[in-house]
Amino acid sequence: MPARQYGLWYDAWRRLRQNKIAIAGAVIVLALILAALLAPVLAPHNPLSGNIIDRLQAPSAAHWFGTDSQGRDVLSRIIYGSRISIQVGVISVGIALLIGTLIGAAGGYYGGWVDNVLMRVVDIMLAFPSILLAIAITAMLGPELKNAMIAIGVVNIPFYARIVRSTVLSVKETEYVEAARAIGGNDLRIIFRHVLPNCMAPVIVQTTMGIGTAILDAAGLSFLGLGAQPPTPEWGAMLSDGRSVMQQAPWMMFYPGLAIMLVVLGFNLLGDGLRDALDPRLKQ
């Protein structure tokens, strides 16, 4: 009896389920999503209001993660900060993914002078250190979370453009794309109907890992005062608030830093698992 044949996506899902490290990353990501969705239920206190009398209290039964310099509950602020982290990750990566995919698809499919012009623009962007370019863009637009998300999205465009371009270069030479051309399909239809859907595996991996990187970059900008502004409960801004009282109240930096580390780790582990699961060379 012949062995049962599975589709690419089912086969990838089967391999992903067998990867315990990837599952651990997925659990962390799921916990972040649940914390964001259930923040009003999970947070024991209002994240924006506090009592100055309770300022800098050590972790206790009343405040599990202690309080900050304004008497606000650190745990509640971390829980609500998960909402901002998801917002930053989705919007900034969405910007990079949309523009980068269009640039990479156009350059890879048309080639010639179109590819040369687009890739030289990408090379110029890659010549700048990512964090410095993000700082420059945020400084020009103004120090707020919305502008930080735009800056992070812009500096990540080249990575998606290169990934999509390299995949399109191989996919456009396949027989089904040639057949689509032969029956009179126009370029836009071929690109969006036949080429891009078959370029999604590496893009999905990069997107997953890119969300973690975007959260980390946003925390860095907020730490420098260029992202979320007080009293927004953003993890990087919370780290910045704790600098001046680091020795007196170390929990103000420890718990937000731990939250950033766990979330970025979760997305990286999940991204690594997706990369292994979607790699056709691992298919047995």
Tab-separated table of N, CA and C in Angstrom, residues 56-192:
chain	number	residue	atom	x	y	z
A	56	LEU	N	7.809	53.034	45.256
A	56	LEU	CA	9.010	52.212	45.437
A	56	LEU	C	8.835	51.131	46.512
A	57	GLN	N	7.656	50.550	46.566
A	57	GLN	CA	7.455	49.431	47.476
A	57	GLN	C	8.013	48.152	46.860
A	58	ALA	N	8.684	47.361	47.665
A	58	ALA	CA	9.242	46.100	47.196
A	58	ALA	C	8.120	45.116	46.884
A	59	PRO	N	8.385	44.095	46.062
A	59	PRO	CA	7.365	43.083	45.771
A	59	PRO	C	6.759	42.513	47.048
A	60	SER	N	5.425	42.407	47.055
A	60	SER	CA	4.705	41.933	48.234
A	60	SER	C	3.403	41.302	47.771
A	61	ALA	N	2.591	40.867	48.732
A	61	ALA	CA	1.299	40.264	48.395
A	61	ALA	C	0.379	41.277	47.732
A	62	ALA	N	0.494	42.543	48.117
A	62	ALA	CA	-0.356	43.582	47.528
A	62	ALA	C	0.115	43.984	46.142
A	63	HIS	N	1.420	43.982	45.947
A	63	HIS	CA	2.015	44.347	44.650
A	63	HIS	C	3.088	43.301	44.332
A	64	TRP	N	2.732	42.315	43.547
A	64	TRP	CA	3.620	41.176	43.310
A	64	TRP	C	4.963	41.584	42.708
A	65	PHE	N	4.958	42.576	41.837
A	65	PHE	CA	6.200	43.040	41.212
A	65	PHE	C	6.650	44.384	41.777
A	66	GLY	N	6.078	44.804	42.895
A	66	GLY	CA	6.448	46.076	43.501
A	66	GLY	C	5.755	47.250	42.829
A	67	THR	N	6.146	48.453	43.247
A	67	THR	CA	5.604	49.679	42.657
A	67	THR	C	6.737	50.545	42.128
A	68	ASP	N	6.378	51.482	41.248
A	68	ASP	CA	7.403	52.351	40.666
A	68	ASP	C	7.501	53.660	41.438
A	69	SER	N	8.212	54.621	40.871
A	69	SER	CA	8.463	55.880	41.573
A	69	SER	C	7.211	56.743	41.717
A	70	GLN	N	6.139	56.381	40.997
A	70	GLN	CA	4.877	57.107	41.115
A	70	GLN	C	3.843	56.314	41.925
A	71	GLY	N	4.250	55.197	42.487
A	71	GLY	CA	3.334	54.369	43.256
A	71	GLY	C	2.433	53.490	42.411
A	72	ARG	N	2.751	53.324	41.133
A	72	ARG	CA	1.938	52.496	40.251
A	72	ARG	C	2.391	51.045	40.315
A	73	ASP	N	1.458	50.145	40.164
A	73	ASP	CA	1.744	48.715	40.242
A	73	ASP	C	2.519	48.263	39.012
A	74	VAL	N	3.706	47.701	39.203
A	74	VAL	CA	4.571	47.304	38.091
A	74	VAL	C	3.965	46.145	37.313
A	75	LEU	N	3.371	45.178	38.003
A	75	LEU	CA	2.763	44.037	37.321
A	75	LEU	C	1.657	44.490	36.378
A	76	SER	N	0.810	45.387	36.834
A	76	SER	CA	-0.281	45.878	35.993
A	76	SER	C	0.253	46.595	34.761
A	77	ARG	N	1.310	47.349	34.941
A	77	ARG	CA	1.897	48.075	33.811
A	77	ARG	C	2.541	47.111	32.813
A	78	ILE	N	3.133	46.041	33.304
A	78	ILE	CA	3.722	45.049	32.404
A	78	ILE	C	2.626	44.332	31.614
A	79	ILE	N	1.534	43.995	32.284
A	79	ILE	CA	0.428	43.324	31.596
A	79	ILE	C	-0.144	44.216	30.503
A	80	TYR	N	-0.393	45.472	30.811
A	80	TYR	CA	-0.911	46.388	29.799
A	80	TYR	C	0.149	46.696	28.739
A	81	GLY	N	1.410	46.600	29.128
A	81	GLY	CA	2.474	46.809	28.156
A	81	GLY	C	2.491	45.761	27.070
A	82	SER	N	1.929	44.579	27.340
A	82	SER	CA	1.862	43.533	26.313
A	82	SER	C	0.995	43.989	25.139
A	83	ARG	N	-0.009	44.803	25.413
A	83	ARG	CA	-0.839	45.336	24.326
A	83	ARG	C	-0.019	46.216	23.394
A	84	ILE	N	0.815	47.041	23.979
A	84	ILE	CA	1.652	47.926	23.174
A	84	ILE	C	2.672	47.116	22.384
A	85	SER	N	3.216	46.070	23.000
A	85	SER	CA	4.199	45.238	22.308
A	85	SER	C	3.597	44.583	21.074
A	86	ILE	N	2.382	44.049	21.197
A	86	ILE	CA	1.724	43.438	20.041
A	86	ILE	C	1.429	44.487	18.979
A	87	GLN	N	0.979	45.646	19.423
A	87	GLN	CA	0.695	46.729	18.481
A	87	GLN	C	1.950	47.129	17.718
A	88	VAL	N	3.042	47.293	18.430
A	88	VAL	CA	4.302	47.672	17.794
A	88	VAL	C	4.744	46.597	16.811
A	89	GLY	N	4.712	45.330	17.252
A	89	GLY	CA	5.165	44.250	16.393
A	89	GLY	C	4.350	44.125	15.125
A	90	VAL	N	3.032	44.157	15.249
A	90	VAL	CA	2.165	43.952	14.088
A	90	VAL	C	2.245	45.131	13.115
A	91	ILE	N	2.181	46.359	13.627
A	91	ILE	CA	2.162	47.525	12.734
A	91	ILE	C	3.509	47.733	12.059
A	92	SER	N	4.592	47.705	12.830
A	92	SER	CA	5.905	47.957	12.242
A	92	SER	C	6.299	46.860	11.258
A	93	VAL	N	6.057	45.603	11.613
A	93	VAL	CA	6.368	44.512	10.696
A	93	VAL	C	5.426	44.550	9.493
A	94	GLY	N	4.170	44.963	9.711
A	94	GLY	CA	3.247	45.095	8.589
A	94	GLY	C	3.731	46.110	7.563
A	95	ILE	N	4.263	47.235	8.052
A	95	ILE	CA	4.821	48.252	7.142
A	95	ILE	C	5.987	47.681	6.347
A	96	ALA	N	6.911	47.050	7.052
A	96	ALA	CA	8.086	46.485	6.392
A	96	ALA	C	7.699	45.376	5.422
A	97	LEU	N	6.754	44.536	5.830
A	97	LEU	CA	6.343	43.411	4.991
A	97	LEU	C	5.660	43.882	3.714
A	98	LEU	N	4.744	44.834	3.832
A	98	LEU	CA	4.003	45.313	2.657
A	98	LEU	C	4.932	45.978	1.645
A	99	ILE	N	5.711	46.952	2.109
A	99	ILE	CA	6.570	47.693	1.174
A	99	ILE	C	7.713	46.813	0.683
A	100	GLY	N	8.319	46.032	1.593
A	100	GLY	CA	9.419	45.164	1.200
A	100	GLY	C	8.992	44.111	0.200
A	101	THR	N	7.787	43.553	0.377
A	101	THR	CA	7.295	42.544	-0.564
A	101	THR	C	7.081	43.139	-1.950
A	102	LEU	N	6.506	44.333	-2.003
A	102	LEU	CA	6.285	44.976	-3.299
A	102	LEU	C	7.607	45.276	-4.001
A	103	ILE	N	8.579	45.781	-3.243
A	103	ILE	CA	9.884	46.092	-3.840
A	103	ILE	C	10.573	44.823	-4.315
A	104	GLY	N	10.612	43.803	-3.461
A	104	GLY	CA	11.276	42.556	-3.826
A	104	GLY	C	10.605	41.853	-4.984
A	105	ALA	N	9.264	41.862	-5.009
A	105	ALA	CA	8.548	41.204	-6.100
A	105	ALA	C	8.788	41.913	-7.426
A	106	ALA	N	8.744	43.246	-7.406
A	106	ALA	CA	8.961	44.004	-8.638
A	106	ALA	C	10.386	43.814	-9.153
A	107	GLY	N	11.360	43.914	-8.254
A	107	GLY	CA	12.750	43.752	-8.675
A	107	GLY	C	13.050	42.353	-9.176
A	108	GLY	N	12.576	41.342	-8.467
A	108	GLY	CA	12.861	39.973	-8.863
A	108	GLY	C	12.142	39.561	-10.128
A	109	TYR	N	10.916	40.026	-10.313
A	109	TYR	CA	10.129	39.587	-11.473
A	109	TYR	C	10.552	40.295	-12.748
A	110	TYR	N	10.734	41.610	-12.691
A	110	TYR	CA	11.046	42.368	-13.904
A	110	TYR	C	12.542	42.374	-14.221
A	111	GLY	N	13.395	42.347	-13.198
A	111	GLY	CA	14.832	42.361	-13.444
A	111	GLY	C	15.283	43.639	-14.134
A	112	GLY	N	16.420	43.588	-14.795
A	112	GLY	CA	16.907	44.720	-15.573
A	112	GLY	C	17.093	45.981	-14.757
A	113	TRP	N	16.734	47.120	-15.365
A	113	TRP	CA	16.945	48.402	-14.696
A	113	TRP	C	16.026	48.567	-13.483
A	114	VAL	N	14.840	47.950	-13.520
A	114	VAL	CA	13.943	48.028	-12.367
A	114	VAL	C	14.597	47.404	-11.148
A	115	ASP	N	15.161	46.224	-11.345
A	115	ASP	CA	15.832	45.529	-10.245
A	115	ASP	C	17.046	46.320	-9.768
A	116	ASN	N	17.820	46.865	-10.706
A	116	ASN	CA	19.018	47.622	-10.330
A	116	ASN	C	18.667	48.852	-9.496
A	117	VAL	N	17.671	49.593	-9.909
A	117	VAL	CA	17.290	50.809	-9.183
A	117	VAL	C	16.778	50.462	-7.787
A	118	LEU	N	15.863	49.504	-7.708
A	118	LEU	CA	15.268	49.158	-6.416
A	118	LEU	C	16.306	48.575	-5.454
A	119	MET	N	17.166	47.708	-5.955
A	119	MET	CA	18.154	47.091	-5.076
A	119	MET	C	19.241	48.073	-4.641
A	120	ARG	N	19.540	49.074	-5.458
A	120	ARG	CA	20.509	50.084	-5.023
A	120	ARG	C	19.926	50.932	-3.900
A	121	VAL	N	18.625	51.204	-3.971
A	121	VAL	CA	17.971	51.914	-2.866
A	121	VAL	C	18.037	51.071	-1.599
A	122	VAL	N	17.778	49.781	-1.746
A	122	VAL	CA	17.859	48.864	-0.602
A	122	VAL	C	19.274	48.831	-0.044
A	123	ASP	N	20.277	48.803	-0.924
A	123	ASP	CA	21.671	48.780	-0.464
A	123	ASP	C	22.018	50.043	0.319
A	124	ILE	N	21.496	51.182	-0.134
A	124	ILE	CA	21.754	52.432	0.585
A	124	ILE	C	21.159	52.366	1.989
A	125	MET	N	19.959	51.825	2.102
A	125	MET	CA	19.323	51.706	3.417
A	125	MET	C	20.105	50.756	4.314
A	126	LEU	N	20.636	49.693	3.733
A	126	LEU	CA	21.398	48.729	4.524
A	126	LEU	C	22.762	49.268	4.935
A	127	ALA	N	23.211	50.345	4.290
A	127	ALA	CA	24.510	50.919	4.634
A	127	ALA	C	24.481	51.621	5.988
A	128	PHE	N	23.283	51.970	6.458
A	128	PHE	CA	23.148	52.625	7.757
A	128	PHE	C	22.848	51.588	8.833
A	129	PRO	N	23.471	51.694	10.002
A	129	PRO	CA	23.076	50.815	11.113
A	129	PRO	C	21.599	50.996	11.423
A	130	SER	N	20.894	49.896	11.619
A	130	SER	CA	19.436	49.935	11.757
A	130	SER	C	18.986	50.846	12.890
A	131	ILE	N	19.606	50.718	14.039
A	131	ILE	CA	19.157	51.492	15.200
A	131	ILE	C	19.423	52.979	14.997
A	132	LEU	N	20.548	53.325	14.346
A	132	LEU	CA	20.833	54.733	14.093
A	132	LEU	C	19.848	55.320	13.092
A	133	LEU	N	19.493	54.541	12.076
A	133	LEU	CA	18.520	55.021	11.104
A	133	LEU	C	17.154	55.196	11.758
A	134	ALA	N	16.798	54.278	12.635
A	134	ALA	CA	15.517	54.391	13.353
A	134	ALA	C	15.510	55.623	14.254
A	135	ILE	N	16.621	55.865	14.933
A	135	ILE	CA	16.725	57.049	15.788
A	135	ILE	C	16.596	58.321	14.956
A	136	ALA	N	17.247	58.355	13.801
A	136	ALA	CA	17.195	59.541	12.946
A	136	ALA	C	15.773	59.796	12.451
A	137	ILE	N	15.083	58.737	12.017
A	137	ILE	CA	13.718	58.902	11.517
A	137	ILE	C	12.785	59.362	12.627
A	138	THR	N	12.919	58.741	13.811
A	138	THR	CA	12.063	59.118	14.931
A	138	THR	C	12.336	60.548	15.380
A	139	ALA	N	13.607	60.946	15.373
A	139	ALA	CA	13.954	62.308	15.772
A	139	ALA	C	13.350	63.330	14.809
A	140	MET	N	13.299	62.986	13.509
A	140	MET	CA	12.719	63.906	12.523
A	140	MET	C	11.205	63.972	12.644
A	141	LEU	N	10.572	62.827	12.878
A	141	LEU	CA	9.110	62.787	12.950
A	141	LEU	C	8.575	63.251	14.289
A	142	GLY	N	9.375	63.073	15.334
A	142	GLY	CA	8.941	63.446	16.676
A	142	GLY	C	8.912	62.241	17.593
A	143	PRO	N	9.247	62.433	18.866
A	143	PRO	CA	9.335	61.313	19.810
A	143	PRO	C	7.972	60.850	20.313
A	144	GLU	N	7.390	59.896	19.635
A	144	GLU	CA	6.155	59.263	20.098
A	144	GLU	C	6.080	57.851	19.529
A	145	LEU	N	5.220	57.040	20.111
A	145	LEU	CA	5.160	55.624	19.764
A	145	LEU	C	4.788	55.411	18.300
A	146	LYS	N	3.850	56.194	17.794
A	146	LYS	CA	3.429	56.041	16.398
A	146	LYS	C	4.598	56.233	15.449
A	147	ASN	N	5.397	57.250	15.695
A	147	ASN	CA	6.547	57.516	14.835
A	147	ASN	C	7.629	56.455	15.006
A	148	ALA	N	7.756	55.919	16.206
A	148	ALA	CA	8.729	54.840	16.423
A	148	ALA	C	8.345	53.607	15.618
A	149	MET	N	7.056	53.299	15.541
A	149	MET	CA	6.612	52.146	14.752
A	149	MET	C	6.893	52.364	13.268
A	150	ILE	N	6.672	53.583	12.800
A	150	ILE	CA	6.979	53.885	11.399
A	150	ILE	C	8.468	53.722	11.134
A	151	ALA	N	9.293	54.236	12.038
A	151	ALA	CA	10.743	54.152	11.860
A	151	ALA	C	11.211	52.703	11.844
A	152	ILE	N	10.713	51.896	12.761
A	152	ILE	CA	11.112	50.481	12.810
A	152	ILE	C	10.667	49.761	11.544
A	153	GLY	N	9.460	50.097	11.060
A	153	GLY	CA	9.004	49.483	9.820
A	153	GLY	C	9.878	49.855	8.639
A	154	VAL	N	10.268	51.111	8.545
A	154	VAL	CA	11.088	51.572	7.417
A	154	VAL	C	12.460	50.895	7.418
A	155	VAL	N	13.106	50.812	8.574
A	155	VAL	CA	14.463	50.262	8.595
A	155	VAL	C	14.478	48.757	8.333
A	156	ASN	N	13.318	48.097	8.443
A	156	ASN	CA	13.263	46.653	8.187
A	156	ASN	C	12.795	46.312	6.784
A	157	ILE	N	12.454	47.314	5.994
A	157	ILE	CA	12.025	47.062	4.619
A	157	ILE	C	13.073	46.298	3.811
A	158	PRO	N	14.370	46.658	3.864
A	158	PRO	CA	15.357	45.955	3.039
A	158	PRO	C	15.418	44.445	3.279
A	159	PHE	N	15.218	44.013	4.503
A	159	PHE	CA	15.311	42.580	4.791
A	159	PHE	C	14.209	41.797	4.075
A	160	TYR	N	13.000	42.322	4.093
A	160	TYR	CA	11.903	41.643	3.404
A	160	TYR	C	12.058	41.755	1.890
A	161	ALA	N	12.550	42.898	1.421
A	161	ALA	CA	12.745	43.069	-0.014
A	161	ALA	C	13.743	42.055	-0.556
A	162	ARG	N	14.834	41.830	0.145
A	162	ARG	CA	15.845	40.881	-0.320
A	162	ARG	C	15.340	39.443	-0.277
A	163	ILE	N	14.618	39.104	0.785
A	163	ILE	CA	14.093	37.738	0.894
A	163	ILE	C	13.106	37.451	-0.234
A	164	VAL	N	12.166	38.382	-0.467
A	164	VAL	CA	11.171	38.179	-1.513
A	164	VAL	C	11.833	38.152	-2.883
A	165	ARG	N	12.762	39.048	-3.127
A	165	ARG	CA	13.431	39.096	-4.437
A	165	ARG	C	14.138	37.783	-4.740
A	166	SER	N	14.905	37.267	-3.771
A	166	SER	CA	15.662	36.038	-4.017
A	166	SER	C	14.743	34.855	-4.297
A	167	THR	N	13.577	34.827	-3.643
A	167	THR	CA	12.634	33.738	-3.880
A	167	THR	C	11.927	33.905	-5.217
A	168	VAL	N	11.554	35.141	-5.550
A	168	VAL	CA	10.879	35.400	-6.819
A	168	VAL	C	11.780	35.041	-8.001
A	169	LEU	N	13.071	35.286	-7.881
A	169	LEU	CA	13.997	34.973	-8.971
A	169	LEU	C	13.950	33.503	-9.360
A	170	SER	N	13.746	32.628	-8.384
A	170	SER	CA	13.674	31.198	-8.692
A	170	SER	C	12.267	30.769	-9.090
A	171	VAL	N	11.249	31.352	-8.427
A	171	VAL	CA	9.873	30.937	-8.708
A	171	VAL	C	9.427	31.374	-10.099
A	172	LYS	N	9.874	32.529	-10.573
A	172	LYS	CA	9.376	33.039	-11.856
A	172	LYS	C	9.826	32.191	-13.043
A	173	GLU	N	10.821	31.320	-12.829
A	173	GLU	CA	11.306	30.462	-13.905
A	173	GLU	C	10.634	29.097	-13.918
A	174	THR	N	9.704	28.863	-13.020
A	174	THR	CA	9.047	27.555	-12.946
A	174	THR	C	8.043	27.382	-14.084
A	175	GLU	N	7.653	26.128	-14.319
A	175	GLU	CA	6.798	25.816	-15.461
A	175	GLU	C	5.405	26.414	-15.328
A	176	TYR	N	4.857	26.441	-14.105
A	176	TYR	CA	3.499	26.959	-13.972
A	176	TYR	C	3.434	28.463	-14.210
A	177	VAL	N	4.525	29.183	-13.912
A	177	VAL	CA	4.560	30.609	-14.227
A	177	VAL	C	4.670	30.810	-15.737
A	178	GLU	N	5.494	29.990	-16.399
A	178	GLU	CA	5.598	30.052	-17.859
A	178	GLU	C	4.253	29.732	-18.510
A	179	ALA	N	3.534	28.777	-17.924
A	179	ALA	CA	2.223	28.423	-18.471
A	179	ALA	C	1.241	29.582	-18.309
A	180	ALA	N	1.312	30.269	-17.173
A	180	ALA	CA	0.426	31.415	-16.951
A	180	ALA	C	0.714	32.519	-17.964
A	181	ARG	N	1.984	32.712	-18.289
A	181	ARG	CA	2.325	33.704	-19.315
A	181	ARG	C	1.798	33.262	-20.679
A	182	ALA	N	1.920	31.971	-20.959
A	182	ALA	CA	1.538	31.462	-22.270
A	182	ALA	C	0.048	31.623	-22.544
A	183	ILE	N	-0.769	31.545	-21.507
A	183	ILE	CA	-2.214	31.679	-21.713
A	183	ILE	C	-2.674	33.131	-21.620
A	184	GLY	N	-1.710	34.049	-21.520
A	184	GLY	CA	-2.040	35.467	-21.586
A	184	GLY	C	-2.247	36.175	-20.269
A	185	GLY	N	-1.783	35.582	-19.172
A	185	GLY	CA	-1.920	36.239	-17.878
A	185	GLY	C	-1.081	37.507	-17.804
A	186	ASN	N	-1.630	38.593	-17.268
A	186	ASN	CA	-0.848	39.823	-17.144
A	186	ASN	C	0.100	39.725	-15.953
A	187	ASP	N	1.030	40.663	-15.890
A	187	ASP	CA	2.095	40.590	-14.888
A	187	ASP	C	1.551	40.631	-13.462
A	188	LEU	N	0.604	41.534	-13.205
A	188	LEU	CA	0.074	41.650	-11.842
A	188	LEU	C	-0.611	40.364	-11.409
A	189	ARG	N	-1.372	39.773	-12.304
A	189	ARG	CA	-2.060	38.526	-11.972
A	189	ARG	C	-1.052	37.407	-11.695
A	190	ILE	N	-0.022	37.330	-12.516
A	190	ILE	CA	0.990	36.284	-12.330
A	190	ILE	C	1.724	36.486	-11.011
A	191	ILE	N	2.089	37.745	-10.707
A	191	ILE	CA	2.845	38.010	-9.482
A	191	ILE	C	2.019	37.666	-8.250
A	192	PHE	N	0.766	38.154	-8.202
A	192	PHE	CA	-0.025	37.992	-6.981
A	192	PHE	C	-0.766	36.653	-6.915
